[in-house]
Protein backbone atom coordinates (compact mmCIF):
# COMPACT_ATOMS: atom_id res chain seq x y z
CA UNK A 1 0.00 0.00 0.00
CA UNK A 2 1.77 3.19 -1.10
CA UNK A 3 1.65 6.14 1.26
CA UNK A 4 -0.27 6.01 4.46
CA UNK A 5 -2.68 8.91 4.33
CA UNK A 6 -2.42 12.21 6.17
CA UNK A 7 0.47 12.72 8.61
CA UNK A 8 -0.34 11.92 12.24
CA UNK A 9 1.56 14.39 14.46
CA UNK A 10 2.19 12.99 17.93
CA UNK A 11 3.54 14.23 21.27
CA UNK A 12 5.18 12.27 24.08
CA UNK A 13 5.30 13.79 27.56
CA UNK A 14 7.26 12.71 30.64
CA UNK A 15 5.26 10.12 32.57
CA UNK A 16 5.16 8.31 35.90
CA UNK A 17 6.64 4.83 36.31
CA UNK A 18 5.91 2.37 33.50
CA UNK A 19 4.72 -0.94 34.82
CA UNK A 20 2.99 -4.10 33.69
CA UNK A 21 3.30 -6.68 30.96
CA UNK A 22 4.01 -5.70 27.35
CA UNK A 23 2.79 -8.31 24.87
CA UNK A 24 4.53 -7.16 21.71
CA UNK A 25 3.43 -8.47 18.28
CA UNK A 26 4.97 -11.19 16.13
CA UNK A 27 8.36 -10.94 14.49
CA UNK A 28 8.27 -8.98 11.24
CA UNK A 29 11.16 -10.81 9.55
CA UNK A 30 9.71 -14.22 10.35
CA UNK A 31 6.18 -13.16 9.34
CA UNK A 32 7.28 -12.12 5.82
CA UNK A 33 9.20 -15.37 5.38
CA UNK A 34 6.32 -17.55 6.62
CA UNK A 35 3.97 -16.06 4.01
CA UNK A 36 6.47 -16.29 1.16
CA UNK A 37 7.61 -19.85 1.88
CA UNK A 38 4.01 -20.89 2.56
CA UNK A 39 3.18 -19.62 -0.94
CA UNK A 40 6.01 -21.75 -2.39
CA UNK A 41 4.73 -25.04 -0.89
CA UNK A 42 2.08 -27.39 -2.10
CA UNK A 43 -0.56 -27.73 0.64
CA UNK A 44 -1.70 -25.59 3.53
CA UNK A 45 0.69 -23.77 5.83
CA UNK A 46 -0.86 -22.43 9.02
CA UNK A 47 0.65 -19.52 10.90
CA UNK A 48 -0.08 -18.28 14.42
CA UNK A 49 1.09 -14.96 15.84
CA UNK A 50 1.62 -13.37 12.43
CA UNK A 51 2.47 -9.67 12.67
CA UNK A 52 -0.52 -7.86 11.18
CA UNK A 53 1.42 -4.69 10.44
CA UNK A 54 1.05 -3.02 7.05
CA UNK A 55 4.41 -4.32 5.79
CA UNK A 56 3.35 -7.92 6.29
CA UNK A 57 -0.19 -7.31 5.00
CA UNK A 58 1.39 -5.98 1.80
CA UNK A 59 3.40 -9.21 1.47
CA UNK A 60 0.20 -11.24 2.02
CA UNK A 61 -1.47 -9.28 -0.80
CA UNK A 62 1.56 -9.88 -3.03
CA UNK A 63 1.43 -13.64 -2.43
CA UNK A 64 -2.24 -13.59 -3.48
CA UNK A 65 -1.25 -11.72 -6.64
CA UNK A 66 1.25 -14.50 -7.44
CA UNK A 67 -1.51 -17.12 -7.10
CA UNK A 68 -1.40 -18.32 -3.47
CA UNK A 69 -4.56 -18.42 -1.36
CA UNK A 70 -3.87 -16.41 1.77
CA UNK A 71 -6.61 -16.32 4.40
CA UNK A 72 -6.86 -14.28 7.58
CA UNK A 73 -8.51 -16.65 10.09
CA UNK A 74 -8.64 -13.98 12.82
CA UNK A 75 -6.62 -13.48 16.00
CA UNK A 76 -3.23 -13.62 14.30
CA UNK A 77 -4.01 -17.01 12.72
CA UNK A 78 -3.47 -17.26 8.98
CA UNK A 79 -3.53 -19.96 6.34
CA UNK A 80 -1.55 -20.05 3.09
CA UNK A 81 -2.31 -22.52 0.31
CA UNK A 82 0.80 -22.46 -1.81
CA UNK A 83 1.42 -23.03 -5.49
CA UNK A 84 4.68 -24.99 -5.15
CA UNK A 85 8.27 -24.09 -6.08
CA UNK A 86 8.17 -22.62 -9.59
CA UNK A 87 4.38 -22.30 -9.55
CA UNK A 88 3.93 -18.53 -9.25
CA UNK A 89 1.32 -17.04 -11.61
CA UNK A 90 2.04 -13.73 -13.37
CA UNK A 91 0.41 -10.91 -11.38
CA UNK A 92 -2.13 -8.77 -13.20
CA UNK A 93 -1.22 -5.47 -11.56
CA UNK A 94 1.73 -3.73 -9.97
CA UNK A 95 3.01 -5.36 -6.76
CA UNK A 96 2.86 -2.59 -4.16
CA UNK A 97 5.18 -3.34 -1.24
CA UNK A 98 4.38 -0.10 0.59
CA UNK A 99 7.21 0.75 3.01
CA UNK A 100 8.82 -2.68 3.13
CA UNK A 101 12.36 -3.32 1.94
CA UNK A 102 12.19 -6.86 3.29
CA UNK A 103 8.92 -7.55 1.46
CA UNK A 104 10.04 -6.30 -1.94
CA UNK A 105 13.55 -7.76 -1.86
CA UNK A 106 12.46 -11.23 -0.73
CA UNK A 107 9.57 -11.35 -3.20
CA UNK A 108 11.85 -10.25 -6.06
CA UNK A 109 14.13 -13.15 -5.14
CA UNK A 110 11.26 -15.63 -5.01
CA UNK A 111 9.98 -14.69 -8.51
CA UNK A 112 13.33 -14.12 -10.23
CA UNK A 113 13.75 -17.73 -11.36
CA UNK A 114 10.16 -18.21 -12.54
CA UNK A 115 9.08 -17.51 -16.16
CA UNK A 116 6.89 -14.51 -15.31
CA UNK A 117 7.14 -10.74 -15.35
CA UNK A 118 6.22 -8.50 -12.43
CA UNK A 119 6.46 -4.79 -11.65
CA UNK A 120 7.19 -3.60 -8.10
CA UNK A 121 6.57 -0.25 -6.45
CA UNK A 122 6.24 1.23 -2.98
CA UNK A 123 5.92 4.44 -1.00
CA UNK A 124 8.30 7.41 -1.28
CA UNK A 125 10.70 5.82 1.23
CA UNK A 126 10.86 2.44 -0.52
CA UNK A 127 11.08 3.98 -3.99
CA UNK A 128 14.22 5.83 -2.86
CA UNK A 129 16.05 2.75 -1.57
CA UNK A 130 18.78 0.85 -3.47
CA UNK A 131 17.63 -2.33 -5.22
CA UNK A 132 20.79 -3.12 -7.24
CA UNK A 133 22.12 -5.02 -4.24
CA UNK A 134 19.36 -7.55 -4.99
CA UNK A 135 18.96 -7.28 -8.76
CA UNK A 136 22.75 -7.71 -9.36
CA UNK A 137 22.81 -11.26 -7.95
CA UNK A 138 19.38 -12.05 -9.44
CA UNK A 139 20.82 -11.21 -12.89
CA UNK A 140 23.33 -14.04 -12.40
CA UNK A 141 20.39 -16.48 -12.33
CA UNK A 142 19.23 -15.05 -15.69
CA UNK A 143 16.64 -12.53 -14.42
CA UNK A 144 16.34 -9.23 -16.29
CA UNK A 145 15.47 -5.91 -14.66
CA UNK A 146 14.36 -2.47 -15.79
CA UNK A 147 14.12 0.15 -13.08
CA UNK A 148 14.64 3.84 -12.45
CA UNK A 149 18.03 5.55 -12.29
CA UNK A 150 20.21 4.26 -9.49
CA UNK A 151 18.40 0.94 -9.42
CA UNK A 152 15.28 2.37 -7.77
CA UNK A 153 11.64 1.27 -7.82
CA UNK A 154 9.29 1.19 -9.64
CA UNK A 155 11.01 -1.70 -11.33
CA UNK A 156 10.05 -4.58 -13.60
CA UNK A 157 11.62 -8.01 -13.31
CA UNK A 158 11.49 -10.56 -16.11
CA UNK A 159 12.11 -13.89 -14.40
CA UNK A 160 14.63 -16.34 -15.85
CA UNK A 161 13.10 -18.97 -18.16
CA UNK A 162 16.08 -21.31 -17.78
CA UNK A 163 17.65 -20.30 -14.46
CA UNK A 164 21.15 -21.40 -13.55
CA UNK A 165 22.37 -21.78 -9.96
CA UNK A 166 24.81 -19.19 -8.64
CA UNK A 167 27.65 -18.82 -6.19
CA UNK A 168 27.49 -15.35 -4.67
CA UNK A 169 29.38 -13.46 -1.97
CA UNK A 170 27.09 -10.83 -0.46
CA UNK A 171 29.04 -7.52 -0.60
CA UNK A 172 27.14 -5.80 2.26
CA UNK A 173 25.93 -7.31 5.54
CA UNK A 174 22.29 -7.85 4.51
CA UNK A 175 19.89 -10.65 5.38
CA UNK A 176 17.55 -9.33 2.71
CA UNK A 177 20.13 -9.84 -0.04
CA UNK A 178 21.15 -13.25 1.30
CA UNK A 179 17.49 -14.28 1.50
CA UNK A 180 16.65 -13.02 -1.99
CA UNK A 181 19.45 -15.17 -3.43
CA UNK A 182 18.36 -18.24 -1.47
CA UNK A 183 14.72 -17.82 -2.51
CA UNK A 184 15.80 -17.46 -6.15
CA UNK A 185 17.95 -20.57 -5.71
CA UNK A 186 14.84 -22.57 -4.83
CA UNK A 187 13.77 -22.72 -8.47
CA UNK A 188 17.24 -23.08 -10.00
CA UNK A 189 18.58 -26.58 -10.72
CA UNK A 190 21.64 -27.72 -8.76
CA UNK A 191 23.25 -25.97 -5.81
CA UNK A 192 23.10 -22.25 -5.08
CA UNK A 193 25.80 -21.03 -2.70
CA UNK A 194 25.70 -17.76 -0.74
CA UNK A 195 28.65 -16.50 1.28
CA UNK A 196 28.34 -13.78 3.88
CA UNK A 197 31.35 -12.23 5.55
CA UNK A 198 29.34 -11.10 8.59
CA UNK A 199 26.60 -13.26 10.05
CA UNK A 200 23.16 -11.68 9.57
CA UNK A 201 19.77 -12.90 10.78
CA UNK A 202 19.34 -16.52 9.76
CA UNK A 203 15.54 -16.91 9.74
CA UNK A 204 15.45 -17.83 6.03
CA UNK A 205 17.95 -20.65 6.49
CA UNK A 206 16.13 -21.99 9.56
CA UNK A 207 12.74 -21.81 7.90
CA UNK A 208 13.91 -23.39 4.62
CA UNK A 209 15.21 -26.32 6.64
CA UNK A 210 11.88 -26.53 8.48
CA UNK A 211 10.03 -26.63 5.16
CA UNK A 212 12.17 -29.61 4.09
CA UNK A 213 14.74 -27.97 1.79
CA UNK A 214 18.27 -29.35 1.66
CA UNK A 215 20.35 -26.51 3.10
CA UNK A 216 23.61 -26.48 5.02
CA UNK A 217 25.89 -23.83 6.51
CA UNK A 218 29.60 -24.00 7.25
CA UNK A 219 32.21 -21.53 8.38
CA UNK A 220 35.00 -21.01 5.83
CA UNK A 221 37.92 -18.57 5.46
CA UNK A 222 35.65 -16.49 3.20
CA UNK A 223 32.81 -16.36 5.78
CA UNK A 224 29.56 -18.26 6.35
CA UNK A 225 28.87 -20.40 3.31
CA UNK A 226 25.26 -21.49 2.81
CA UNK A 227 24.48 -24.19 0.24
CA UNK A 228 20.93 -24.79 -0.97
CA UNK A 229 19.87 -27.57 -3.32
CA UNK A 230 17.35 -26.23 -5.84
CA UNK A 231 13.94 -27.56 -6.85
CA UNK A 232 12.96 -29.17 -3.54
CA UNK A 233 9.40 -30.06 -2.78
CA UNK A 234 8.66 -27.81 0.16
CA UNK A 235 6.35 -29.39 2.74
CA UNK A 236 3.60 -27.23 4.22
CA UNK A 237 4.19 -26.39 7.89
CA UNK A 238 2.62 -24.98 11.01
CA UNK A 239 4.58 -21.89 12.04
CA UNK A 240 4.38 -20.15 15.40
CA UNK A 241 5.85 -16.71 14.97
CA UNK A 242 7.83 -15.60 18.05
CA UNK A 243 7.42 -12.04 19.38
CA UNK A 244 9.66 -9.46 17.74
CA UNK A 245 12.83 -8.43 19.62
CA UNK A 246 12.94 -5.28 17.48
CA UNK A 247 9.51 -4.26 18.80
CA UNK A 248 10.36 -5.40 22.37
CA UNK A 249 13.21 -2.87 22.21
CA UNK A 250 10.76 0.04 22.63
CA UNK A 251 9.05 -0.89 25.93
CA UNK A 252 12.38 -2.23 27.25
CA UNK A 253 14.23 1.02 26.52
CA UNK A 254 11.34 3.12 27.82
CA UNK A 255 11.40 1.23 31.15
CA UNK A 256 15.16 1.77 31.47
CA UNK A 257 14.87 5.57 31.23
CA UNK A 258 11.56 6.34 33.01
CA UNK A 259 12.02 6.64 36.83
CA UNK A 260 10.50 3.84 38.90
CA UNK A 261 9.63 1.61 35.93
CA UNK A 262 9.42 -2.18 36.02
CA UNK A 263 8.16 -3.84 32.80
CA UNK A 264 7.98 -7.48 31.74
CA UNK A 265 8.12 -8.25 28.00
CA UNK A 266 7.35 -11.98 27.65
CA UNK A 267 8.35 -14.51 25.04
CA UNK A 268 11.00 -12.58 23.11
CA UNK A 269 13.18 -14.41 20.61
CA UNK A 270 16.87 -14.13 21.58
CA UNK A 271 18.36 -15.64 18.42
CA UNK A 272 22.00 -14.44 18.60
CA UNK A 273 21.65 -12.86 15.14
CA UNK A 274 18.98 -10.52 16.60
CA UNK A 275 19.80 -9.93 20.28
CA UNK A 276 22.70 -7.46 20.08
CA UNK A 277 20.76 -4.56 21.59
CA UNK A 278 20.05 -6.41 24.83
CA UNK A 279 23.73 -7.35 25.24
CA UNK A 280 24.69 -3.71 24.62
CA UNK A 281 22.17 -2.36 27.12
CA UNK A 282 23.45 -4.75 29.80
CA UNK A 283 27.02 -3.59 29.10
CA UNK A 284 25.81 -0.02 29.63
CA UNK A 285 24.57 -0.98 33.09
CA UNK A 286 20.90 -1.55 32.31
CA UNK A 287 18.86 -3.50 34.84
CA UNK A 288 17.66 -5.93 32.18
CA UNK A 289 17.24 -9.58 33.06
CA UNK A 290 16.23 -12.67 31.13
CA UNK A 291 13.62 -14.70 33.00
CA UNK A 292 12.20 -18.13 32.21
CA UNK A 293 14.81 -18.82 29.49
CA UNK A 294 13.64 -21.62 27.19
CA UNK A 295 13.56 -22.88 23.60
CA UNK A 296 10.49 -22.47 21.40
CA UNK A 297 10.44 -23.80 17.84
CA UNK A 298 14.21 -24.22 17.98
CA UNK A 299 14.80 -20.55 18.95
CA UNK A 300 16.08 -19.33 22.34
CA UNK A 301 13.31 -17.31 24.01
CA UNK A 302 13.05 -15.45 27.34
CA UNK A 303 10.83 -13.02 29.21
CA UNK A 304 12.67 -9.70 29.38
CA UNK A 305 12.40 -7.72 32.59
CA UNK A 306 13.51 -4.10 32.39
CA UNK A 307 13.71 -1.77 35.37
CA UNK A 308 14.61 1.90 35.63
CA UNK A 309 18.40 2.24 35.39
CA UNK A 310 19.57 5.75 36.37
CA UNK A 311 23.31 4.99 36.20
CA UNK A 312 23.78 3.76 32.64
CA UNK A 313 27.10 4.67 30.99
CA UNK A 314 27.83 5.14 27.30
CA UNK A 315 30.04 2.49 25.68
CA UNK A 316 31.68 1.79 22.35
CA UNK A 317 29.44 -0.74 20.59
CA UNK A 318 31.63 -3.41 18.95
CA UNK A 319 31.24 -2.97 15.15
CA UNK A 320 31.03 -6.75 14.68
CA UNK A 321 27.80 -6.65 16.68
CA UNK A 322 26.12 -4.24 14.24
CA UNK A 323 24.25 -6.80 12.14
CA UNK A 324 22.62 -8.33 15.22
CA UNK A 325 21.08 -5.00 16.26
CA UNK A 326 20.93 -3.05 13.00
CA UNK A 327 17.30 -1.97 13.49
CA UNK A 328 17.87 -1.04 17.14
CA UNK A 329 20.45 1.76 16.78
CA UNK A 330 17.78 4.49 16.74
CA UNK A 331 16.31 3.46 20.10
CA UNK A 332 19.79 2.73 21.49
CA UNK A 333 20.70 6.33 20.71
CA UNK A 334 17.71 7.43 22.83
CA UNK A 335 18.99 5.39 25.80
CA UNK A 336 22.47 6.80 25.09
CA UNK A 337 21.03 10.34 25.38
CA UNK A 338 19.77 9.50 28.87
CA UNK A 339 23.05 7.76 29.88
CA UNK A 340 26.31 9.38 30.99
CA UNK A 341 29.23 9.78 28.61
CA UNK A 342 29.63 8.92 24.97
CA UNK A 343 28.06 6.03 23.10
CA UNK A 344 30.19 5.33 20.04
CA UNK A 345 28.63 3.42 17.14
CA UNK A 346 30.94 2.44 14.27
CA UNK A 347 30.63 0.18 11.23
CA UNK A 348 27.02 1.19 10.65
CA UNK A 349 26.98 2.47 7.05
CA UNK A 350 23.87 0.34 6.42
CA UNK A 351 21.87 2.67 8.68
CA UNK A 352 21.98 5.23 5.87
CA UNK A 353 19.88 3.06 3.51
CA UNK A 354 17.06 1.89 5.78
CA UNK A 355 13.47 3.23 5.66
CA UNK A 356 15.25 6.56 6.19
CA UNK A 357 18.88 7.59 6.59
CA UNK A 358 18.71 6.66 10.25
CA UNK A 359 21.93 8.38 11.34
CA UNK A 360 20.73 11.64 9.77
CA UNK A 361 17.18 11.31 11.11
CA UNK A 362 18.26 10.53 14.68
CA UNK A 363 21.09 13.10 14.73
CA UNK A 364 18.75 15.90 13.64
CA UNK A 365 16.00 14.94 16.08
CA UNK A 366 18.34 14.38 19.03
CA UNK A 367 20.01 17.76 18.42
CA UNK A 368 16.56 19.39 18.33
CA UNK A 369 16.10 18.01 21.84
CA UNK A 370 19.41 19.30 23.21
CA UNK A 371 21.60 16.23 22.67
CA UNK A 372 25.04 16.46 21.10
CA UNK A 373 25.62 14.08 18.15
CA UNK A 374 28.67 13.78 15.89
CA UNK A 375 28.47 11.74 12.70
CA UNK A 376 30.47 10.42 9.77
CA UNK A 377 29.56 8.25 6.82
CA UNK A 378 29.58 4.99 8.81
CA UNK A 379 29.75 6.12 12.43
CA UNK A 380 28.06 8.34 14.98
CA UNK A 381 28.63 9.35 18.58
CA UNK A 382 25.90 10.42 21.02
CA UNK A 383 27.02 12.33 24.08
CA UNK A 384 24.62 11.47 26.87
CA UNK A 385 23.11 14.22 28.99
CA UNK A 386 22.59 11.80 31.89
CA UNK A 387 19.37 10.86 33.58
CA UNK A 388 17.12 13.87 34.25
CA UNK A 389 19.07 16.18 31.93
CA UNK A 390 17.52 15.54 28.49
CA UNK A 391 15.99 18.88 27.53
CA UNK A 392 13.36 17.68 25.05
CA UNK A 393 11.03 20.25 23.53
CA UNK A 394 12.03 19.42 19.94
CA UNK A 395 10.01 18.62 16.84
CA UNK A 396 11.37 15.51 15.09
CA UNK A 397 10.83 14.39 11.50
CA UNK A 398 10.05 10.69 11.26
CA UNK A 399 11.00 10.63 7.54
CA UNK A 400 8.45 7.86 6.77
CA UNK A 401 10.32 5.60 9.19
CA UNK A 402 8.42 3.70 11.92
CA UNK A 403 11.48 3.16 14.10
CA UNK A 404 12.44 6.84 14.01
CA UNK A 405 8.91 7.86 15.07
CA UNK A 406 8.80 5.35 17.95
CA UNK A 407 12.33 6.20 19.12
CA UNK A 408 11.53 9.89 19.55
CA UNK A 409 8.28 9.09 21.37
CA UNK A 410 10.36 6.99 23.81
CA UNK A 411 12.81 9.91 24.20
CA UNK A 412 9.95 12.17 25.31
CA UNK A 413 8.86 9.78 28.08
CA UNK A 414 11.79 10.94 30.24
CA UNK A 415 12.63 14.37 28.78
CA UNK A 416 12.15 17.68 30.60
CA UNK A 417 9.82 19.05 27.90
CA UNK A 418 7.48 17.16 25.54
CA UNK A 419 8.94 15.69 22.35
CA UNK A 420 6.92 16.01 19.15
CA UNK A 421 7.02 13.79 16.06
CA UNK A 422 5.69 15.17 12.78
CA UNK A 423 4.16 11.88 11.65
CA UNK A 424 3.50 8.73 13.66
CA UNK A 425 1.61 7.09 10.77
CA UNK A 426 4.53 4.80 9.76
CA UNK A 427 4.38 3.05 13.17
CA UNK A 428 1.54 0.94 11.75
CA UNK A 429 3.97 -0.79 9.38
CA UNK A 430 5.62 -2.82 12.17
CA UNK A 431 3.96 -2.14 15.56
CA UNK A 432 0.27 -1.32 15.03
CA UNK A 433 -0.52 -1.64 18.77
CA UNK A 434 2.35 0.61 19.92
CA UNK A 435 0.08 3.37 21.22
CA UNK A 436 -2.35 1.26 23.33
CA UNK A 437 0.48 -0.98 24.54
CA UNK A 438 2.58 1.96 25.75
CA UNK A 439 -0.50 3.70 27.21
CA UNK A 440 -1.38 0.57 29.21
CA UNK A 441 2.12 0.68 30.75
CA UNK A 442 1.52 4.31 31.76
CA UNK A 443 3.08 6.32 28.90
CA UNK A 444 1.65 9.71 27.92
CA UNK A 445 1.63 9.69 24.13
CA UNK A 446 -1.09 11.54 22.27
CA UNK A 447 -2.09 12.27 18.71
CA UNK A 448 -2.18 16.00 17.96
CA UNK A 449 -5.15 15.87 15.60
C1 LIG B 1 15.61 -7.72 7.56
C2 LIG B 1 16.95 -7.45 7.38
C3 LIG B 1 17.55 -6.15 7.72
C4 LIG B 1 16.65 -5.32 8.63
C5 LIG B 1 15.22 -5.34 8.17
C6 LIG B 1 14.69 -6.76 8.18
C7 LIG B 1 15.10 -9.05 7.17
O1 LIG B 1 17.77 -5.43 6.53
O2 LIG B 1 17.12 -4.00 8.70
O3 LIG B 1 14.43 -4.55 9.03
O4 LIG B 1 13.98 -9.42 7.57
O5 LIG B 1 15.82 -9.76 6.45
P1 LIG B 1 19.10 -5.64 5.64
O6 LIG B 1 19.05 -6.97 5.04
O7 LIG B 1 19.05 -4.56 4.59
O8 LIG B 1 20.24 -5.45 6.59
Coordinates of C-alpha atoms and ligand atoms in Angstrom, one line a residue, residues 27-30 32-33 101-103 105-106 129 133 172-179 200-201 203-204 246 274 323 326-327 350 353-355 358 402-403, ligand 1:
X27 CA 8.4 -10.9 14.5
X28 CA 8.3 -9.0 11.2
X29 CA 11.2 -10.8 9.6
X30 CA 9.7 -14.2 10.3
X32 CA 7.3 -12.1 5.8
X33 CA 9.2 -15.4 5.4
X101 CA 12.4 -3.3 1.9
X102 CA 12.2 -6.9 3.3
X103 CA 8.9 -7.5 1.5
X105 CA 13.5 -7.8 -1.9
X106 CA 12.5 -11.2 -0.7
X129 CA 16.1 2.7 -1.6
X133 CA 22.1 -5.0 -4.2
X172 CA 27.1 -5.8 2.3
X173 CA 25.9 -7.3 5.5
X174 CA 22.3 -7.9 4.5
X175 CA 19.9 -10.6 5.4
X176 CA 17.5 -9.3 2.7
X177 CA 20.1 -9.8 0.0
X178 CA 21.1 -13.3 1.3
X179 CA 17.5 -14.3 1.5
X200 CA 23.2 -11.7 9.6
X201 CA 19.8 -12.9 10.8
X203 CA 15.5 -16.9 9.7
X204 CA 15.4 -17.8 6.0
X246 CA 12.9 -5.3 17.5
X274 CA 19.0 -10.5 16.6
X323 CA 24.3 -6.8 12.1
X326 CA 20.9 -3.0 13.0
X327 CA 17.3 -2.0 13.5
X350 CA 23.9 0.3 6.4
X353 CA 19.9 3.1 3.5
X354 CA 17.1 1.9 5.8
X355 CA 13.5 3.2 5.7
X358 CA 18.7 6.7 10.2
X402 CA 8.4 3.7 11.9
X403 CA 11.5 3.2 14.1
Ligands
LIG1 C1 15.6 -7.7 7.6 C2 16.9 -7.4 7.4 C3 17.5 -6.1 7.7 C4 16.7 -5.3 8.6 C5 15.2 -5.3 8.2 C6 14.7 -6.8 8.2 C7 15.1 -9.1 7.2 O1 17.8 -5.4 6.5 O2 17.1 -4.0 8.7 O3 14.4 -4.6 9.0 O4 14.0 -9.4 7.6 O5 15.8 -9.8 6.5 P1 19.1 -5.6 5.6 O6 19.1 -7.0 5.0 O7 19.1 -4.6 4.6 O8 20.2 -5.4 6.6

